[in-house]
Amino acid sequence: MASEEPLAVVTCTAPVNIAVIKYWGKRDEELVLPINSSLSVTLHQDQLKTTTTAAISKDFTKDRVWLNGREEDVGQPRLQACLQEIRRLARKRRNAWDGDLPPSSLSCKVHVASVNNFPTAAGLASSAAGYACLAYTLARVYGVESDLSEVARRGSGSACRSLYGGFVEWQMGEQADGKDSIARQVAPESHWPELRVLILVVSAEKKLTGSTVGMQASVKTSPLLRFRAESVVPARMAEMTRCIQERDFRGFAQLTMQDSNQFHATCLDTFPPISYLSQVSWRIIQLVHRFNAHHGDTKVAYTFDAGPNAVIFTLEDTVAEFVAAVRHTFPPGSNGDTFLKGLQVRPAPLPAELEAALAMEPTPGGIKYIIATQVGPGPQILDDPCTHLLGPDGLPKLAA
């Protein structure tokens, strides 16, 4: 296919984030404006990331998008909202341009290919990483330099928090047009080097009630959700920010667990009720509380998003012992050697007195695997052309 000008191609990666003060419920569905502010931790891309390539060319006849190798419907409203918003910003920037205009990329169609290195829609915040990566990559290919919170947010609310590394708040904002509903970094990824994150993957299945539908139902029917947004979250945002800035693990851990529990309480308060936690999730909650009680201190914290997988926060010096407790309580199936992925964790024996304190009947195979990770940076541009997911013809490269 002969082309007058080379393809403009950009490839970027973006991280997953895990909310410690939860976002649940929108005040504006179309603009994706939340009923409360939220705060999250960005996870390291060595373990969890989305990679996206965007290409524009005069030769493309329509916008096209591929996710994990499968072509998806480019007409999805959220995808369209992102594309329209980035093109609007590109036009605005061009209209403000003095001197020579760059060659028109705005009339060109775009091809986008995206892959996750973790299960999609299994409660591992794949949409946040995906839409943050889309917004960041499209901005690079279209030469947009403004704040991308709105672009990412229109795809998936929590995606705006994946635009930064470290610890990030999404300010709910007051304005009807959402211009002040933006993400902001609270502390960089280097701020708390001892903090570790363990993702306990209970199920890699797609969840029964998607987040969007669940939120709509909660906003309509849960008085507890309204109370949470107005009377609980503002003080928790301030307290969580303090805990992070002061690296107060005990305060951070307790508030993280309380906020996760309250989020799931609002799901139960929804009518008909929504339950995202499984029996294994509840056993993990029990394990964490017994582990902490044995130590007489809050050494480990759990949080659950809209799914059964647990995200565990702890400090580096506690990881090995907690992993031993997890292995004891949820003996791995046949994958004993691949049960722990990600960062290396030195094997440690389970102390007899801790085993006695846990007093839990083992649930073999309850946890499929653990991903050990840490706090990480925001989106990255990949300069090596070999990393492009699209070939010179603008179609996905065949996986080698």
mmCIF file of C-alpha atoms in Angstrom:
data_model
loop_
_atom_site.group_PDB
_atom_site.id
_atom_site.type_symbol
_atom_site.label_atom_id
_atom_site.label_comp_id
_atom_site.label_asym_id
_atom_site.label_seq_id
_atom_site.Cartn_x
_atom_site.Cartn_y
_atom_site.Cartn_z
ATOM 1 C CA MET A 1 0.000 0.000 0.000
ATOM 2 C CA ALA A 2 1.774 3.152 -1.174
ATOM 3 C CA SER A 3 1.463 6.153 1.091
ATOM 4 C CA GLU A 4 2.554 9.770 0.520
ATOM 5 C CA GLU A 5 3.706 10.239 4.094
ATOM 6 C CA PRO A 6 4.929 7.763 6.667
ATOM 7 C CA LEU A 7 2.560 6.426 9.233
ATOM 8 C CA ALA A 8 2.602 8.355 12.513
ATOM 9 C CA VAL A 9 2.917 5.592 15.103
ATOM 10 C CA VAL A 10 3.243 5.841 18.888
ATOM 11 C CA THR A 11 3.366 3.054 21.493
ATOM 12 C CA CYS A 12 2.887 3.653 25.216
ATOM 13 C CA THR A 13 2.260 1.673 28.378
ATOM 14 C CA ALA A 14 0.048 2.577 31.343
ATOM 15 C CA PRO A 15 -0.396 1.123 34.829
ATOM 16 C CA VAL A 16 -3.207 -0.376 36.860
ATOM 17 C CA ASN A 17 -4.288 1.574 39.938
ATOM 18 C CA ILE A 18 -5.998 0.266 43.066
ATOM 19 C CA ALA A 19 -8.274 2.628 44.988
ATOM 20 C CA VAL A 20 -7.819 2.797 48.746
ATOM 21 C CA ILE A 21 -10.642 5.348 49.034
ATOM 22 C CA LYS A 22 -13.203 3.953 46.611
ATOM 23 C CA TYR A 23 -15.037 5.579 43.717
ATOM 24 C CA TRP A 24 -18.561 4.201 43.363
ATOM 25 C CA GLY A 25 -21.319 6.196 41.713
ATOM 26 C CA LYS A 26 -21.575 8.986 39.155
ATOM 27 C CA ARG A 27 -23.389 12.290 39.362
ATOM 28 C CA ASP A 28 -23.191 12.631 35.567
ATOM 29 C CA GLU A 29 -23.222 9.464 33.471
ATOM 30 C CA GLU A 30 -22.191 11.040 30.181
ATOM 31 C CA LEU A 31 -19.287 13.136 31.486
ATOM 32 C CA VAL A 32 -18.364 10.416 34.021
ATOM 33 C CA LEU A 33 -18.336 12.712 37.057
ATOM 34 C CA PRO A 34 -18.169 10.955 40.437
ATOM 35 C CA ILE A 35 -20.337 11.522 43.528
ATOM 36 C CA ASN A 36 -17.183 11.518 45.687
ATOM 37 C CA SER A 37 -13.416 11.984 45.422
ATOM 38 C CA SER A 38 -11.178 8.903 45.485
ATOM 39 C CA LEU A 39 -7.541 8.024 46.129
ATOM 40 C CA SER A 40 -5.448 5.247 44.622
ATOM 41 C CA VAL A 41 -2.062 3.573 44.493
ATOM 42 C CA THR A 42 -0.448 3.071 41.067
ATOM 43 C CA LEU A 43 0.988 -0.428 40.636
ATOM 44 C CA HIS A 44 4.279 -1.197 38.913
ATOM 45 C CA GLN A 45 4.154 -1.870 35.170
ATOM 46 C CA ASP A 46 6.782 -4.624 35.401
ATOM 47 C CA GLN A 47 3.917 -6.782 36.703
ATOM 48 C CA LEU A 48 0.688 -5.203 35.390
ATOM 49 C CA LYS A 49 0.295 -2.926 32.397
ATOM 50 C CA THR A 50 -1.578 -2.154 29.230
ATOM 51 C CA THR A 51 0.453 -1.522 26.064
ATOM 52 C CA THR A 52 -1.206 0.491 23.297
ATOM 53 C CA THR A 53 -0.091 1.452 19.786
ATOM 54 C CA ALA A 54 -1.931 4.176 17.868
ATOM 55 C CA ALA A 55 -1.247 4.901 14.188
ATOM 56 C CA ILE A 56 -2.697 7.551 11.882
ATOM 57 C CA SER A 57 -2.505 7.477 8.115
ATOM 58 C CA LYS A 58 -4.228 9.058 5.107
ATOM 59 C CA ASP A 59 -4.614 5.508 3.803
ATOM 60 C CA PHE A 60 -6.878 4.329 6.630
ATOM 61 C CA THR A 61 -10.537 4.355 5.581
ATOM 62 C CA LYS A 62 -12.033 4.140 9.083
ATOM 63 C CA ASP A 63 -11.104 4.120 12.773
ATOM 64 C CA ARG A 64 -10.366 0.585 13.993
ATOM 65 C CA VAL A 65 -9.435 -0.912 17.367
ATOM 66 C CA TRP A 66 -8.061 -4.279 18.495
ATOM 67 C CA LEU A 67 -7.936 -5.484 22.112
ATOM 68 C CA ASN A 68 -5.757 -8.486 22.962
ATOM 69 C CA GLY A 69 -5.706 -9.441 19.268
ATOM 70 C CA ARG A 70 -9.476 -9.285 18.677
ATOM 71 C CA GLU A 71 -11.076 -6.481 16.705
ATOM 72 C CA GLU A 72 -13.598 -4.605 18.844
ATOM 73 C CA ASP A 73 -16.532 -2.363 17.949
ATOM 74 C CA VAL A 74 -15.074 1.128 17.466
ATOM 75 C CA GLY A 75 -18.595 2.548 17.915
ATOM 76 C CA GLN A 76 -18.653 1.814 21.655
ATOM 77 C CA PRO A 77 -19.834 5.064 23.282
ATOM 78 C CA ARG A 78 -16.881 5.282 25.704
ATOM 79 C CA LEU A 79 -14.310 4.697 22.998
ATOM 80 C CA GLN A 80 -16.021 7.307 20.832
ATOM 81 C CA ALA A 81 -16.064 9.775 23.741
ATOM 82 C CA CYS A 82 -12.272 9.403 24.131
ATOM 83 C CA LEU A 83 -11.605 9.769 20.405
ATOM 84 C CA GLN A 84 -13.896 12.786 20.051
ATOM 85 C CA GLU A 85 -12.400 14.485 23.094
ATOM 86 C CA ILE A 86 -8.770 14.000 21.951
ATOM 87 C CA ARG A 87 -9.635 15.253 18.447
ATOM 88 C CA ARG A 88 -11.408 18.265 19.951
ATOM 89 C CA LEU A 89 -8.273 19.091 21.977
ATOM 90 C CA ALA A 90 -6.095 18.591 18.891
ATOM 91 C CA ARG A 91 -8.309 20.968 16.871
ATOM 92 C CA LYS A 92 -8.238 23.512 19.679
ATOM 93 C CA ARG A 93 -4.457 23.330 19.811
ATOM 94 C CA ARG A 94 -4.214 23.651 16.044
ATOM 95 C CA ASN A 95 -6.490 26.695 15.949
ATOM 96 C CA ALA A 96 -4.231 28.356 18.519
ATOM 97 C CA TRP A 97 -1.108 27.452 16.490
ATOM 98 C CA ASP A 98 0.867 30.358 15.056
ATOM 99 C CA GLY A 99 3.040 30.110 11.977
ATOM 100 C CA ASP A 100 3.267 26.945 9.931
ATOM 101 C CA LEU A 101 0.563 24.413 10.642
ATOM 102 C CA PRO A 102 1.738 20.850 10.997
ATOM 103 C CA PRO A 103 0.438 18.456 8.331
ATOM 104 C CA SER A 104 -3.192 17.692 9.020
ATOM 105 C CA SER A 105 -3.543 14.605 11.122
ATOM 106 C CA LEU A 106 -7.077 15.480 12.142
ATOM 107 C CA SER A 107 -8.627 14.298 8.901
ATOM 108 C CA CYS A 108 -6.815 10.939 9.221
ATOM 109 C CA LYS A 109 -8.404 7.826 10.634
ATOM 110 C CA VAL A 110 -6.685 6.051 13.526
ATOM 111 C CA HIS A 111 -5.884 2.384 14.161
ATOM 112 C CA VAL A 112 -5.389 1.332 17.781
ATOM 113 C CA ALA A 113 -4.111 -1.980 19.158
ATOM 114 C CA SER A 114 -3.973 -2.696 22.868
ATOM 115 C CA VAL A 115 -2.831 -5.667 24.959
ATOM 116 C CA ASN A 116 -2.970 -6.354 28.702
ATOM 117 C CA ASN A 117 -0.420 -8.601 30.391
ATOM 118 C CA PHE A 118 -3.114 -9.729 32.884
ATOM 119 C CA PRO A 119 -6.736 -11.030 32.648
ATOM 120 C CA THR A 120 -9.188 -8.444 31.259
ATOM 121 C CA ALA A 121 -12.387 -7.657 33.221
ATOM 122 C CA ALA A 122 -11.485 -10.028 36.066
ATOM 123 C CA GLY A 123 -11.531 -7.321 38.713
ATOM 124 C CA LEU A 124 -7.906 -6.280 38.076
ATOM 125 C CA ALA A 125 -8.729 -2.715 36.978
ATOM 126 C CA SER A 126 -8.091 -3.465 33.318
ATOM 127 C CA SER A 127 -10.390 -0.685 32.048
ATOM 128 C CA ALA A 128 -8.488 1.941 34.076
ATOM 129 C CA ALA A 129 -5.129 0.941 32.590
ATOM 130 C CA GLY A 130 -6.691 0.507 29.138
ATOM 131 C CA TYR A 131 -8.332 3.916 28.869
ATOM 132 C CA ALA A 132 -5.408 5.736 30.510
ATOM 133 C CA CYS A 133 -3.136 4.119 27.932
ATOM 134 C CA LEU A 134 -5.525 4.994 25.091
ATOM 135 C CA ALA A 135 -5.742 8.652 26.175
ATOM 136 C CA TYR A 136 -1.977 8.950 26.661
ATOM 137 C CA THR A 137 -1.138 7.277 23.334
ATOM 138 C CA LEU A 138 -3.724 9.221 21.313
ATOM 139 C CA ALA A 139 -2.472 12.472 22.881
ATOM 140 C CA ARG A 140 1.063 11.673 21.688
ATOM 141 C CA VAL A 141 -0.029 10.755 18.162
ATOM 142 C CA TYR A 142 -2.233 13.867 17.826
ATOM 143 C CA GLY A 143 0.217 16.260 19.537
ATOM 144 C CA VAL A 144 -2.081 17.131 22.446
ATOM 145 C CA GLU A 145 -0.281 18.437 25.534
ATOM 146 C CA SER A 146 -3.131 19.440 27.871
ATOM 147 C CA ASP A 147 -4.370 17.621 30.999
ATOM 148 C CA LEU A 148 -5.753 14.248 29.907
ATOM 149 C CA SER A 149 -7.953 13.600 32.962
ATOM 150 C CA GLU A 150 -11.118 14.324 30.998
ATOM 151 C CA VAL A 151 -10.156 12.149 28.023
ATOM 152 C CA ALA A 152 -9.294 9.137 30.202
ATOM 153 C CA ARG A 153 -12.271 9.698 32.522
ATOM 154 C CA ARG A 154 -14.731 9.588 29.630
ATOM 155 C CA GLY A 155 -13.510 6.057 28.912
ATOM 156 C CA SER A 156 -13.489 4.790 32.507
ATOM 157 C CA GLY A 157 -13.709 7.036 35.548
ATOM 158 C CA SER A 158 -10.817 5.500 37.455
ATOM 159 C CA ALA A 159 -8.615 5.672 34.330
ATOM 160 C CA CYS A 160 -7.762 9.303 35.098
ATOM 161 C CA ARG A 161 -5.916 8.052 38.206
ATOM 162 C CA SER A 162 -3.693 5.804 36.023
ATOM 163 C CA LEU A 163 -2.267 8.907 34.299
ATOM 164 C CA TYR A 164 0.144 9.357 37.231
ATOM 165 C CA GLY A 165 2.504 7.171 39.221
ATOM 166 C CA GLY A 166 2.689 6.864 42.991
ATOM 167 C CA PHE A 167 -0.353 7.928 45.005
ATOM 168 C CA VAL A 168 -3.100 9.745 43.140
ATOM 169 C CA GLU A 169 -6.326 11.524 44.046
ATOM 170 C CA TRP A 170 -9.250 12.058 41.688
ATOM 171 C CA GLN A 171 -10.909 15.260 42.816
ATOM 172 C CA MET A 172 -14.672 14.973 42.287
ATOM 173 C CA GLY A 173 -14.967 18.628 41.323
ATOM 174 C CA GLU A 174 -17.979 20.923 41.674
ATOM 175 C CA GLN A 175 -18.582 22.249 38.163
ATOM 176 C CA ALA A 176 -21.377 20.852 36.006
ATOM 177 C CA ASP A 177 -19.053 20.648 32.980
ATOM 178 C CA GLY A 178 -16.542 18.549 34.938
ATOM 179 C CA LYS A 179 -13.551 20.754 34.124
ATOM 180 C CA ASP A 180 -12.423 20.572 37.770
ATOM 181 C CA SER A 181 -12.903 16.791 38.055
ATOM 182 C CA ILE A 182 -9.259 15.882 37.579
ATOM 183 C CA ALA A 183 -6.542 13.541 38.812
ATOM 184 C CA ARG A 184 -3.587 14.864 40.808
ATOM 185 C CA GLN A 185 -0.520 13.144 42.262
ATOM 186 C CA VAL A 186 -0.431 13.129 46.078
ATOM 187 C CA ALA A 187 3.063 11.566 46.333
ATOM 188 C CA PRO A 188 5.471 10.107 43.746
ATOM 189 C CA GLU A 189 6.257 6.387 43.397
ATOM 190 C CA SER A 190 9.606 6.854 45.202
ATOM 191 C CA HIS A 191 7.859 8.212 48.329
ATOM 192 C CA TRP A 192 7.295 4.940 50.211
ATOM 193 C CA PRO A 193 9.848 2.377 48.964
ATOM 194 C CA GLU A 194 9.037 -0.297 51.583
ATOM 195 C CA LEU A 195 5.370 -0.577 50.561
ATOM 196 C CA ARG A 196 4.487 -3.846 48.808
ATOM 197 C CA VAL A 197 1.347 -5.030 47.069
ATOM 198 C CA LEU A 198 0.142 -8.631 46.706
ATOM 199 C CA ILE A 199 -2.746 -9.399 44.377
ATOM 200 C CA LEU A 200 -4.496 -12.601 45.387
ATOM 201 C CA VAL A 201 -6.276 -13.804 42.255
ATOM 202 C CA VAL A 202 -9.336 -15.720 43.359
ATOM 203 C CA SER A 203 -11.054 -15.860 40.019
ATOM 204 C CA ALA A 204 -10.026 -14.814 36.543
ATOM 205 C CA GLU A 205 -13.655 -15.072 35.375
ATOM 206 C CA LYS A 206 -15.646 -12.104 34.079
ATOM 207 C CA LYS A 207 -17.817 -10.694 36.852
ATOM 208 C CA LEU A 208 -21.605 -11.070 36.948
ATOM 209 C CA THR A 209 -22.473 -7.413 37.568
ATOM 210 C CA GLY A 210 -20.260 -4.948 35.675
ATOM 211 C CA SER A 211 -19.145 -1.794 37.496
ATOM 212 C CA THR A 212 -21.176 0.612 35.353
ATOM 213 C CA VAL A 213 -24.475 -1.207 35.928
ATOM 214 C CA GLY A 214 -23.659 -1.776 39.601
ATOM 215 C CA MET A 215 -22.944 1.908 40.188
ATOM 216 C CA GLN A 216 -26.162 3.019 38.510
ATOM 217 C CA ALA A 217 -28.178 0.681 40.706
ATOM 218 C CA SER A 218 -26.390 1.847 43.885
ATOM 219 C CA VAL A 219 -26.884 5.549 43.082
ATOM 220 C CA LYS A 220 -30.615 4.928 42.497
ATOM 221 C CA THR A 221 -31.364 2.749 45.502
ATOM 222 C CA SER A 222 -28.728 2.977 48.272
ATOM 223 C CA PRO A 223 -29.225 5.635 50.983
ATOM 224 C CA LEU A 224 -25.963 4.400 52.528
ATOM 225 C CA LEU A 225 -24.056 5.338 49.345
ATOM 226 C CA ARG A 226 -25.363 8.920 49.515
ATOM 227 C CA PHE A 227 -24.396 9.151 53.207
ATOM 228 C CA ARG A 228 -20.937 7.736 52.420
ATOM 229 C CA ALA A 229 -20.281 10.252 49.631
ATOM 230 C CA GLU A 230 -21.442 13.295 51.579
ATOM 231 C CA SER A 231 -20.555 12.523 55.193
ATOM 232 C CA VAL A 232 -17.741 9.958 55.240
ATOM 233 C CA VAL A 233 -15.454 10.287 52.229
ATOM 234 C CA PRO A 234 -14.298 13.938 52.600
ATOM 235 C CA ALA A 235 -12.696 13.292 56.024
ATOM 236 C CA ARG A 236 -11.284 9.962 54.834
ATOM 237 C CA MET A 237 -9.614 11.625 51.833
ATOM 238 C CA ALA A 238 -7.836 14.065 54.157
ATOM 239 C CA GLU A 239 -6.851 11.314 56.605
ATOM 240 C CA MET A 240 -5.596 8.975 53.856
ATOM 241 C CA THR A 241 -3.514 11.794 52.351
ATOM 242 C CA ARG A 242 -1.953 12.403 55.779
ATOM 243 C CA CYS A 243 -1.199 8.680 56.273
ATOM 244 C CA ILE A 244 0.527 8.505 52.892
ATOM 245 C CA GLN A 245 2.519 11.703 53.382
ATOM 246 C CA GLU A 246 3.684 10.557 56.834
ATOM 247 C CA ARG A 247 4.139 6.926 55.721
ATOM 248 C CA ASP A 248 1.886 5.882 58.623
ATOM 249 C CA PHE A 249 1.289 2.255 57.651
ATOM 250 C CA ARG A 250 -1.025 1.408 60.537
ATOM 251 C CA GLY A 251 -3.320 4.352 59.747
ATOM 252 C CA PHE A 252 -3.129 3.688 55.999
ATOM 253 C CA ALA A 253 -3.908 -0.014 56.452
ATOM 254 C CA GLN A 254 -6.853 0.406 58.812
ATOM 255 C CA LEU A 255 -8.491 3.092 56.673
ATOM 256 C CA THR A 256 -7.935 1.044 53.500
ATOM 257 C CA MET A 257 -9.771 -1.935 55.012
ATOM 258 C CA GLN A 258 -12.575 0.190 56.467
ATOM 259 C CA ASP A 259 -13.173 1.918 53.157
ATOM 260 C CA SER A 260 -13.202 -1.357 51.218
ATOM 261 C CA ASN A 261 -15.714 -2.775 53.701
ATOM 262 C CA GLN A 262 -17.931 0.278 53.443
ATOM 263 C CA PHE A 263 -17.890 0.146 49.633
ATOM 264 C CA HIS A 264 -19.061 -3.490 49.748
ATOM 265 C CA ALA A 265 -21.679 -2.534 52.367
ATOM 266 C CA THR A 266 -23.130 -0.003 49.890
ATOM 267 C CA CYS A 267 -23.295 -2.812 47.309
ATOM 268 C CA LEU A 268 -25.330 -4.910 49.779
ATOM 269 C CA ASP A 269 -27.469 -1.837 50.505
ATOM 270 C CA THR A 270 -28.264 -1.588 46.789
ATOM 271 C CA PHE A 271 -31.655 -3.036 45.834
ATOM 272 C CA PRO A 272 -31.601 -5.780 44.619
ATOM 273 C CA PRO A 273 -28.319 -6.316 46.492
ATOM 274 C CA ILE A 274 -24.978 -6.753 44.703
ATOM 275 C CA SER A 275 -22.278 -9.019 46.076
ATOM 276 C CA TYR A 276 -18.799 -8.963 44.583
ATOM 277 C CA LEU A 277 -17.061 -10.941 47.335
ATOM 278 C CA SER A 278 -16.881 -14.739 47.223
ATOM 279 C CA GLN A 279 -16.486 -17.214 50.102
ATOM 280 C CA VAL A 280 -12.737 -17.182 49.424
ATOM 281 C CA SER A 281 -12.721 -13.355 49.644
ATOM 282 C CA TRP A 282 -14.264 -13.597 53.119
ATOM 283 C CA ARG A 283 -11.667 -16.170 54.164
ATOM 284 C CA ILE A 284 -8.912 -13.777 53.051
ATOM 285 C CA ILE A 285 -10.499 -11.034 55.197
ATOM 286 C CA GLN A 286 -10.529 -13.429 58.159
ATOM 287 C CA LEU A 287 -6.905 -14.439 57.492
ATOM 288 C CA VAL A 288 -5.745 -10.799 57.476
ATOM 289 C CA HIS A 289 -7.512 -9.949 60.748
ATOM 290 C CA ARG A 290 -6.173 -13.064 62.492
ATOM 291 C CA PHE A 291 -2.658 -12.406 61.164
ATOM 292 C CA ASN A 292 -2.798 -8.819 62.517
ATOM 293 C CA ALA A 293 -4.317 -9.924 65.851
ATOM 294 C CA HIS A 294 -1.508 -12.462 66.313
ATOM 295 C CA HIS A 295 1.071 -9.695 65.839
ATOM 296 C CA GLY A 296 -0.856 -7.215 67.994
ATOM 297 C CA ASP A 297 -0.430 -4.683 65.200
ATOM 298 C CA THR A 298 -1.834 -3.886 61.758
ATOM 299 C CA LYS A 299 0.815 -5.475 59.550
ATOM 300 C CA VAL A 300 -1.351 -6.251 56.508
ATOM 301 C CA ALA A 301 -4.391 -4.633 54.838
ATOM 302 C CA TYR A 302 -6.871 -5.880 52.241
ATOM 303 C CA THR A 303 -8.960 -4.002 49.719
ATOM 304 C CA PHE A 304 -11.419 -5.396 47.168
ATOM 305 C CA ASP A 305 -12.748 -3.648 44.085
ATOM 306 C CA ALA A 306 -15.874 -4.806 42.239
ATOM 307 C CA GLY A 307 -14.751 -8.433 42.209
ATOM 308 C CA PRO A 308 -13.509 -11.241 44.477
ATOM 309 C CA ASN A 309 -9.748 -10.679 44.068
ATOM 310 C CA ALA A 310 -7.953 -9.280 47.098
ATOM 311 C CA VAL A 311 -5.288 -6.592 46.903
ATOM 312 C CA ILE A 312 -3.050 -6.774 49.958
ATOM 313 C CA PHE A 313 -0.856 -3.913 51.180
ATOM 314 C CA THR A 314 2.025 -4.633 53.529
ATOM 315 C CA LEU A 315 5.612 -3.591 54.165
ATOM 316 C CA GLU A 316 8.609 -5.379 52.705
ATOM 317 C CA ASP A 317 9.581 -7.052 55.988
ATOM 318 C CA THR A 318 6.168 -8.769 56.332
ATOM 319 C CA VAL A 319 5.732 -10.108 52.778
ATOM 320 C CA ALA A 320 7.463 -13.495 53.214
ATOM 321 C CA GLU A 321 5.573 -14.434 56.374
ATOM 322 C CA PHE A 322 2.208 -13.363 54.970
ATOM 323 C CA VAL A 323 2.801 -15.325 51.749
ATOM 324 C CA ALA A 324 3.582 -18.370 53.933
ATOM 325 C CA ALA A 325 0.254 -17.831 55.740
ATOM 326 C CA VAL A 326 -1.577 -17.611 52.390
ATOM 327 C CA ARG A 327 0.107 -20.798 51.110
ATOM 328 C CA HIS A 328 -0.888 -22.584 54.318
ATOM 329 C CA THR A 329 -4.521 -21.396 54.216
ATOM 330 C CA PHE A 330 -4.972 -21.792 50.444
ATOM 331 C CA PRO A 331 -2.621 -24.616 49.411
ATOM 332 C CA PRO A 332 -1.779 -24.184 45.708
ATOM 333 C CA GLY A 333 -3.114 -26.741 43.220
ATOM 334 C CA SER A 334 -0.820 -28.300 40.655
ATOM 335 C CA ASN A 335 0.820 -24.910 39.951
ATOM 336 C CA GLY A 336 2.877 -24.860 43.157
ATOM 337 C CA ASP A 337 5.968 -23.549 41.373
ATOM 338 C CA THR A 338 4.118 -20.757 39.449
ATOM 339 C CA PHE A 339 1.783 -19.817 42.321
ATOM 340 C CA LEU A 340 3.811 -16.678 43.086
ATOM 341 C CA LYS A 341 4.437 -14.325 40.146
ATOM 342 C CA GLY A 342 6.133 -10.944 39.941
ATOM 343 C CA LEU A 343 8.653 -9.730 42.492
ATOM 344 C CA GLN A 344 10.821 -12.379 44.118
ATOM 345 C CA VAL A 345 9.751 -13.358 47.640
ATOM 346 C CA ARG A 346 12.171 -15.498 49.619
ATOM 347 C CA PRO A 347 10.416 -18.616 50.937
ATOM 348 C CA ALA A 348 9.811 -18.484 54.678
ATOM 349 C CA PRO A 349 8.444 -21.115 57.065
ATOM 350 C CA LEU A 350 5.142 -20.447 58.836
ATOM 351 C CA PRO A 351 5.893 -20.080 62.566
ATOM 352 C CA ALA A 352 3.987 -22.723 64.583
ATOM 353 C CA GLU A 353 2.421 -20.141 66.911
ATOM 354 C CA LEU A 354 1.125 -18.144 63.904
ATOM 355 C CA GLU A 355 -0.319 -21.307 62.346
ATOM 356 C CA ALA A 356 -2.094 -22.032 65.642
ATOM 357 C CA ALA A 357 -3.381 -18.439 65.838
ATOM 358 C CA LEU A 358 -4.797 -18.604 62.299
ATOM 359 C CA ALA A 359 -6.766 -21.745 63.208
ATOM 360 C CA MET A 360 -8.179 -21.976 59.686
ATOM 361 C CA GLU A 361 -9.103 -25.111 57.768
ATOM 362 C CA PRO A 362 -7.145 -25.077 54.495
ATOM 363 C CA THR A 363 -9.070 -24.301 51.276
ATOM 364 C CA PRO A 364 -6.999 -25.973 48.540
ATOM 365 C CA GLY A 365 -6.905 -24.065 45.254
ATOM 366 C CA GLY A 366 -8.986 -21.170 46.657
ATOM 367 C CA ILE A 367 -6.390 -18.707 45.396
ATOM 368 C CA LYS A 368 -5.275 -19.334 41.806
ATOM 369 C CA TYR A 369 -2.045 -17.352 42.077
ATOM 370 C CA ILE A 370 -0.409 -14.325 43.722
ATOM 371 C CA ILE A 371 1.141 -11.357 41.889
ATOM 372 C CA ALA A 372 3.776 -9.611 44.031
ATOM 373 C CA THR A 373 4.332 -5.991 43.011
ATOM 374 C CA GLN A 374 5.022 -2.493 44.337
ATOM 375 C CA VAL A 375 4.147 1.153 43.743
ATOM 376 C CA GLY A 376 5.129 2.277 40.249
ATOM 377 C CA PRO A 377 5.336 5.163 37.770
ATOM 378 C CA GLY A 378 2.746 6.607 35.391
ATOM 379 C CA PRO A 379 2.449 6.027 31.622
ATOM 380 C CA GLN A 380 5.630 5.558 29.553
ATOM 381 C CA ILE A 381 6.433 6.073 25.873
ATOM 382 C CA LEU A 382 8.251 3.142 24.227
ATOM 383 C CA ASP A 383 10.785 4.419 21.695
ATOM 384 C CA ASP A 384 11.786 1.079 20.192
ATOM 385 C CA PRO A 385 9.798 0.473 16.955
ATOM 386 C CA CYS A 386 9.970 -3.265 17.674
ATOM 387 C CA THR A 387 7.461 -2.672 20.478
ATOM 388 C CA HIS A 388 4.760 -1.406 18.082
ATOM 389 C CA LEU A 389 1.710 -3.666 18.085
ATOM 390 C CA LEU A 390 0.747 -2.500 14.565
ATOM 391 C CA GLY A 391 2.794 -3.323 11.479
ATOM 392 C CA PRO A 392 3.717 -0.884 8.657
ATOM 393 C CA ASP A 393 0.320 -1.680 7.060
ATOM 394 C CA GLY A 394 -1.477 -0.454 10.186
ATOM 395 C CA LEU A 395 -2.751 -3.934 11.083
ATOM 396 C CA PRO A 396 -1.856 -5.909 14.215
ATOM 397 C CA LYS A 397 1.433 -7.762 13.930
ATOM 398 C CA LEU A 398 0.978 -11.498 14.160
ATOM 399 C CA ALA A 399 2.169 -12.705 17.524
ATOM 400 C CA ALA A 400 5.524 -14.406 17.030
#
